[in-house]
């Protein structure tokens, strides 16, 4: 995607133009409500949601813990295991942040050799922070990119569906916010074509008002709401009754993971393909400090009964260079404009272990996302 190859400031400027209606757009979608008095319709390039444009269907199992992510030390004899898993729908977003919490928990100036279990986004981020401190790091993983769950993640920077609000306390939220702050700043340092991280505008579309999207002023997460604004009915070419927007970062996950793995190898990190059947094999590793970043696999391996799969199915359409924005609806439909394709979501099916694409889910995803550009009710 040509726009993605520009520098960060160019990206920000282009997206700012799009947000203020100065960017060129496609023709108006069918059924778009008329702009209010004194308003000119601002056309947003529509996504061509057509079955013939499907490039692939991705299915992944998010490691969801209703109580939130786990960063905690556990001793296996003389081996210290630092758990770092259970991010739900926020694995990409929180990766650097919980990696920082875990490294702070497990770092020992007298220890030189460390092990990391798992080569998804959380494991790679943890390994990189250890390498930056001068450690010797070996990653043990049963699967490498592109076979990890992280490879099929949407990649929008916002920690969605990480915990069940009624089950977390102030202490957890303090750690959650600490992780989010660290990750938010770290990803900003990586913005640009080298890592496939870019700032994008996110349109929030709905039938009814959504004052709490993406986070109300009273919520701690509101500090990450950048460049928020509301739109009058008919001001944008979406056929939605209520529209707002904010800016955040988008991570081109397949590309980003390849580059991060490359950086780890260049810094001297070792990667060994190895699966663990029980904790005895973990305790037998030569490293005495082990970071457990095995995601959903941590449930069976370490007996965490609080973790469950949250099945996500995405439909990836062929790329559209002009679609450099995201859509959030608060329901099944959402869209991320990435250079490897247009990502349509999606599902969050708790307890569903199936990795097989569902034709019914694909039809639902296409139907609900197509409605955003044709006849979304309430217009």
Coordinates of C-alpha atoms in Angstrom, one line a residue:
X1 CA 0.0 0.0 0.0
X2 CA 1.6 3.1 -1.2
X3 CA 0.3 5.4 1.6
X4 CA 1.8 3.0 4.2
X5 CA 5.3 3.5 3.0
X6 CA 5.5 7.2 3.9
X7 CA 7.0 8.6 7.1
X8 CA 4.9 9.0 10.2
X9 CA 4.3 12.7 9.8
X10 CA 3.2 12.2 6.3
X11 CA 0.8 9.5 7.5
X12 CA -0.6 11.8 10.2
X13 CA -1.1 14.6 7.8
X14 CA -2.9 12.5 5.2
X15 CA -5.2 11.0 7.9
X16 CA -5.9 14.5 9.2
X17 CA -6.9 15.6 5.7
X18 CA -9.2 12.6 5.5
X19 CA -10.8 13.4 8.8
X20 CA -11.5 17.0 7.8
X21 CA -12.9 16.0 4.4
X22 CA -10.0 17.3 2.3
X23 CA -9.0 13.9 1.0
X24 CA -10.4 12.7 -2.3
X25 CA -13.0 10.0 -1.9
X26 CA -15.1 7.5 -3.8
X27 CA -18.7 8.1 -4.9
X28 CA -21.4 8.3 -2.3
X29 CA -22.7 5.0 -1.0
X30 CA -26.3 4.1 -1.7
X31 CA -28.8 5.3 0.9
X32 CA -26.6 7.8 2.6
X33 CA -28.6 10.4 4.5
X34 CA -28.5 13.9 3.3
X35 CA -26.0 16.3 5.0
X36 CA -27.5 18.8 7.4
X37 CA -27.9 22.5 6.6
X38 CA -24.6 24.1 5.7
X39 CA -22.7 20.7 5.7
X40 CA -21.0 19.2 2.7
X41 CA -21.0 15.5 2.5
X42 CA -17.5 14.1 3.3
X43 CA -17.0 11.0 1.2
X44 CA -14.9 8.1 2.8
X45 CA -13.6 5.6 0.3
X46 CA -15.9 2.6 0.7
X47 CA -14.8 -1.0 1.1
X48 CA -15.9 -3.3 -1.7
X49 CA -17.4 -6.1 0.4
X50 CA -17.9 -8.8 -2.1
X51 CA -17.4 -12.6 -1.8
X52 CA -15.3 -12.7 -4.9
X53 CA -12.7 -10.4 -3.2
X54 CA -12.1 -12.8 -0.3
X55 CA -8.3 -13.5 -0.2
X56 CA -8.5 -15.8 2.9
X57 CA -10.3 -16.5 6.1
X58 CA -8.3 -16.5 9.3
X59 CA -9.3 -18.2 12.6
X60 CA -7.5 -17.8 15.9
X61 CA -8.1 -18.6 19.5
X62 CA -7.5 -15.6 21.8
X63 CA -6.3 -16.5 25.3
X64 CA -9.1 -15.0 27.4
X65 CA -9.0 -14.7 31.2
X66 CA -12.1 -13.0 32.7
X67 CA -9.9 -11.9 35.5
X68 CA -7.4 -10.2 33.1
X69 CA -3.9 -11.0 32.0
X70 CA -1.6 -12.8 34.4
X71 CA 1.9 -11.5 35.2
X72 CA 3.2 -13.4 38.2
X73 CA 6.1 -15.4 39.6
X74 CA 5.9 -19.1 40.3
X75 CA 8.7 -21.3 41.6
X76 CA 9.3 -24.8 40.2
X77 CA 12.0 -26.0 42.5
X78 CA 15.0 -23.8 41.7
X79 CA 13.4 -22.4 38.5
X80 CA 11.6 -19.1 38.6
X81 CA 8.7 -19.0 36.1
X82 CA 7.4 -15.6 35.3
X83 CA 3.9 -15.9 33.8
X84 CA 2.9 -13.4 31.1
X85 CA -0.3 -14.6 29.4
X86 CA -4.1 -14.2 29.2
X87 CA -4.4 -11.0 27.1
X88 CA -7.8 -11.8 25.4
X89 CA -8.3 -9.4 22.6
X90 CA -5.5 -7.1 23.7
X91 CA -2.4 -9.2 23.0
X92 CA -0.9 -7.0 20.3
X93 CA -1.9 -3.8 22.2
X94 CA -0.5 -4.8 25.6
X95 CA 2.5 -6.9 24.4
X96 CA 5.2 -4.4 25.2
X97 CA 3.5 -3.4 28.4
X98 CA 3.1 -6.8 30.1
X99 CA 6.5 -7.8 28.8
X100 CA 7.9 -4.8 30.7
X101 CA 6.0 -5.9 33.9
X102 CA 7.2 -9.4 33.5
X103 CA 10.9 -8.4 32.9
X104 CA 10.7 -6.1 35.9
X105 CA 9.4 -9.1 38.0
X106 CA 12.0 -11.6 36.7
X107 CA 15.2 -9.6 36.1
X108 CA 18.2 -10.5 38.2
X109 CA 21.4 -8.7 37.6
X110 CA 23.3 -11.9 38.7
X111 CA 21.5 -14.0 36.0
X112 CA 22.8 -13.9 32.5
X113 CA 20.7 -16.6 30.7
X114 CA 17.0 -16.4 30.4
X115 CA 14.4 -18.6 28.6
X116 CA 11.1 -17.4 27.0
X117 CA 8.4 -19.9 26.2
X118 CA 6.3 -18.9 23.2
X119 CA 7.1 -17.0 20.0
X120 CA 3.9 -15.0 19.6
X121 CA 3.8 -11.2 20.0
X122 CA 4.0 -11.5 23.8
X123 CA 7.0 -13.9 23.8
X124 CA 8.9 -11.9 21.2
X125 CA 8.3 -8.6 23.0
X126 CA 9.5 -10.1 26.3
X127 CA 12.6 -11.6 24.6
X128 CA 13.5 -8.2 23.0
X129 CA 13.3 -6.3 26.3
X130 CA 15.6 -8.9 27.9
X131 CA 18.1 -8.6 25.0
X132 CA 18.0 -4.8 25.4
X133 CA 19.2 -5.3 29.0
X134 CA 22.1 -7.4 27.8
X135 CA 20.8 -10.9 28.6
X136 CA 21.4 -14.1 26.7
X137 CA 17.9 -15.2 25.6
X138 CA 16.6 -18.5 24.2
X139 CA 13.1 -18.7 22.9
X140 CA 11.4 -22.1 23.1
X141 CA 8.3 -22.4 21.0
X142 CA 6.1 -25.1 19.4
X143 CA 5.2 -22.8 16.6
X144 CA 6.9 -19.8 14.9
X145 CA 5.5 -17.1 12.6
X146 CA 3.3 -17.4 10.5
X147 CA 1.8 -20.2 12.6
X148 CA 1.1 -18.3 15.8
X149 CA -2.2 -16.9 17.0
X150 CA -0.6 -13.4 16.8
X151 CA -0.3 -13.7 13.1
X152 CA -4.0 -13.7 12.6
X153 CA -4.7 -10.8 15.0
X154 CA -6.4 -7.7 13.7
X155 CA -3.7 -5.4 15.0
X156 CA -5.6 -2.3 16.1
X157 CA -4.0 -0.6 19.1
X158 CA -6.7 -0.7 21.7
X159 CA -7.0 -3.2 24.6
X160 CA -10.4 -4.7 23.8
X161 CA -12.0 -7.7 25.5
X162 CA -9.1 -8.2 27.9
X163 CA -11.1 -8.8 31.1
X164 CA -14.6 -8.9 32.6
X165 CA -15.1 -5.6 34.3
X166 CA -17.0 -7.1 37.3
X167 CA -14.1 -9.4 38.1
X168 CA -11.2 -6.9 38.3
X169 CA -10.2 -4.7 41.1
X170 CA -8.2 -1.4 41.5
X171 CA -4.9 -3.3 41.8
X172 CA -5.4 -5.1 38.5
X173 CA -6.5 -1.9 36.7
X174 CA -3.4 -0.1 38.0
X175 CA -1.2 -2.8 36.3
X176 CA -3.4 -2.8 33.2
X177 CA -2.9 1.0 32.9
X178 CA 0.8 0.7 33.5
X179 CA 1.1 -1.9 30.7
X180 CA -1.0 0.1 28.4
X181 CA 1.0 3.3 28.9
X182 CA 4.3 1.5 28.3
X183 CA 3.0 -0.2 25.2
X184 CA 1.4 2.9 23.8
X185 CA 4.7 4.8 23.9
X186 CA 6.8 1.9 22.6
X187 CA 4.6 1.4 19.6
X188 CA 4.9 5.1 18.8
X189 CA 8.6 4.7 18.7
X190 CA 8.1 2.0 16.0
X191 CA 5.7 3.9 13.8
X192 CA 6.7 4.0 10.2
X193 CA 7.2 1.6 7.3
X194 CA 10.1 -0.4 8.8
X195 CA 7.9 -2.1 11.4
X196 CA 4.5 -1.7 9.7
X197 CA 3.0 0.5 12.4
X198 CA 1.0 3.5 11.3
X199 CA -1.5 6.0 12.8
X200 CA -5.0 5.6 11.4
X201 CA -8.4 7.2 11.9
X202 CA -11.1 5.0 13.5
X203 CA -14.7 5.7 12.7
X204 CA -17.2 4.6 15.3
X205 CA -20.6 3.9 13.7
X206 CA -23.8 2.9 15.5
X207 CA -27.6 2.8 15.4
X208 CA -27.7 4.4 18.9
X209 CA -25.5 7.0 20.7
X210 CA -22.3 5.4 22.1
X211 CA -21.0 8.0 24.6
X212 CA -18.6 5.4 26.1
X213 CA -16.8 4.6 22.9
X214 CA -13.9 4.1 22.9
X215 CA -13.7 5.3 26.6
X216 CA -15.6 7.9 28.6
X217 CA -13.8 10.8 30.2
X218 CA -14.3 9.2 33.6
X219 CA -12.5 6.0 32.5
X220 CA -8.7 5.7 32.9
X221 CA -8.3 4.5 29.3
X222 CA -9.6 7.9 28.1
X223 CA -6.0 9.2 28.2
X224 CA -5.3 7.1 25.1
X225 CA -8.2 8.7 23.1
X226 CA -6.4 10.9 20.5
X227 CA -8.1 13.4 18.3
X228 CA -11.6 12.5 19.2
X229 CA -14.5 14.2 17.4
X230 CA -18.2 13.7 16.7
X231 CA -20.0 14.1 13.4
X232 CA -23.4 15.4 12.5
X233 CA -25.9 13.1 10.7
X234 CA -25.0 13.0 7.1
X235 CA -21.6 14.6 7.5
X236 CA -19.8 11.4 6.5
X237 CA -20.8 9.1 3.7
X238 CA -21.5 6.2 6.0
X239 CA -25.2 5.6 6.4
X240 CA -25.1 5.7 10.2
X241 CA -27.2 7.7 12.6
X242 CA -24.3 8.3 15.0
X243 CA -20.7 8.7 14.0
X244 CA -17.6 9.7 15.8
X245 CA -13.9 9.1 15.3
X246 CA -10.5 8.9 17.1
X247 CA -7.0 8.1 16.0
X248 CA -4.8 5.2 17.1
X249 CA -2.1 3.0 15.8
X250 CA -2.5 0.0 13.4
X251 CA 0.0 -2.9 13.4
X252 CA 0.4 -4.9 10.2
X253 CA 0.8 -8.0 12.3
X254 CA 2.2 -10.6 9.9
X255 CA 4.9 -8.1 8.7
X256 CA 5.6 -6.7 12.2
X257 CA 6.1 -10.2 13.7
X258 CA 8.7 -11.1 10.9
X259 CA 10.6 -7.9 11.6
X260 CA 10.6 -8.4 15.4
X261 CA 11.8 -11.9 15.0
X262 CA 14.5 -10.7 12.7
X263 CA 15.6 -8.1 15.3
X264 CA 15.8 -10.7 18.0
X265 CA 18.0 -13.0 15.9
X266 CA 20.3 -10.0 15.0
X267 CA 20.7 -9.2 18.7
X268 CA 21.9 -12.8 19.3
X269 CA 18.6 -14.3 20.5
X270 CA 18.2 -18.0 19.9
X271 CA 15.0 -19.7 18.8
X272 CA 14.4 -23.4 19.4
X273 CA 11.3 -25.3 18.2
X274 CA 10.1 -27.2 21.3
X275 CA 6.8 -28.2 22.8
X276 CA 6.3 -28.7 26.5
X277 CA 4.2 -31.6 27.8
X278 CA 4.4 -30.8 31.5
X279 CA 6.0 -28.5 34.0
X280 CA 8.8 -31.0 34.7
X281 CA 10.2 -30.2 31.2
X282 CA 10.0 -26.5 32.1
X283 CA 12.0 -27.1 35.3
X284 CA 14.5 -29.1 33.4
X285 CA 15.5 -26.2 31.1
X286 CA 19.1 -25.0 31.6
X287 CA 17.9 -21.5 32.3
X288 CA 16.9 -20.8 35.9
X289 CA 14.5 -17.9 35.0
X290 CA 11.8 -18.8 32.5
X291 CA 9.2 -16.4 31.1
X292 CA 5.9 -18.2 30.3
X293 CA 4.3 -16.6 27.3
X294 CA 2.4 -19.6 26.0
X295 CA -0.9 -17.9 25.8
X296 CA -3.8 -20.3 25.7
X297 CA -1.5 -23.3 26.2
X298 CA -0.7 -22.0 29.7
X299 CA -4.0 -23.3 30.9
X300 CA -3.2 -27.0 30.5
X301 CA 0.5 -26.7 31.2
X302 CA 0.2 -24.7 34.4
X303 CA -3.3 -25.7 35.6
X304 CA -4.9 -22.3 35.1
X305 CA -8.6 -23.1 34.9
X306 CA -9.5 -19.5 34.5
X307 CA -8.3 -19.2 30.9
X308 CA -10.4 -20.1 27.9
X309 CA -10.4 -19.7 24.2
X310 CA -12.3 -16.8 22.6
X311 CA -12.5 -17.8 18.9
X312 CA -12.0 -15.1 16.4
X313 CA -12.8 -15.4 12.7
X314 CA -11.7 -12.8 10.2
X315 CA -12.4 -12.4 6.5
X316 CA -9.5 -10.8 4.6
X317 CA -10.4 -9.1 1.4
X318 CA -8.0 -8.1 -1.3
X319 CA -6.1 -4.8 -0.5
X320 CA -7.6 -1.5 -1.3
X321 CA -4.9 1.2 -1.2
X322 CA -7.4 4.0 -0.6
X323 CA -8.8 2.3 2.5
X324 CA -6.5 3.6 5.2
X325 CA -9.0 3.8 8.1
X326 CA -10.8 1.5 10.5
X327 CA -14.4 1.1 11.5
X328 CA -15.7 0.0 14.9
X329 CA -19.4 -0.7 15.6
X330 CA -19.5 -2.3 19.0
X331 CA -21.1 -5.4 17.5
X332 CA -19.9 -8.1 15.2
X333 CA -18.9 -5.8 12.3
X334 CA -15.5 -4.0 12.3
X335 CA -13.0 -3.2 9.6
X336 CA -9.3 -2.6 9.6
X337 CA -7.5 -1.2 6.5
X338 CA -4.1 -3.0 6.3
X339 CA -1.6 -3.2 3.5
X340 CA -1.9 -7.0 3.3
X341 CA -5.6 -6.8 2.9
X342 CA -8.9 -5.3 4.2
X343 CA -9.6 -7.1 7.5
X344 CA -13.3 -7.7 8.3
X345 CA -14.4 -9.0 11.7
X346 CA -15.5 -10.8 13.4
X347 CA -16.4 -13.1 16.2
X348 CA -15.5 -13.4 19.9
X349 CA -16.9 -16.9 20.8
X350 CA -15.9 -17.8 24.3
X351 CA -15.2 -21.5 24.9
X352 CA -15.1 -22.4 21.2
X353 CA -11.9 -24.4 20.4
X354 CA -12.6 -24.8 16.7
X355 CA -9.9 -23.5 14.3
X356 CA -12.0 -24.4 11.2
X357 CA -13.5 -21.5 9.2
X358 CA -17.2 -21.4 9.5
X359 CA -19.2 -20.6 6.4
X360 CA -22.0 -19.2 8.6
X361 CA -19.6 -16.8 10.3
X362 CA -18.1 -15.7 7.0
X363 CA -21.6 -15.0 5.6
X364 CA -22.4 -13.0 8.8
X365 CA -19.2 -11.0 8.7
X366 CA -19.7 -10.1 5.0
X367 CA -23.4 -9.2 5.6
X368 CA -22.8 -7.0 8.6
X369 CA -19.8 -5.2 7.1
X370 CA -21.5 -4.7 3.8
X371 CA -24.3 -2.9 5.6
X372 CA -21.9 -0.3 6.9
X373 CA -21.5 0.9 3.3
X374 CA -25.0 0.5 2.0
X375 CA -28.1 0.7 4.3
X376 CA -27.1 0.7 7.9
X377 CA -30.4 1.2 9.8
X378 CA -31.2 4.4 11.6
X379 CA -29.8 6.7 8.9

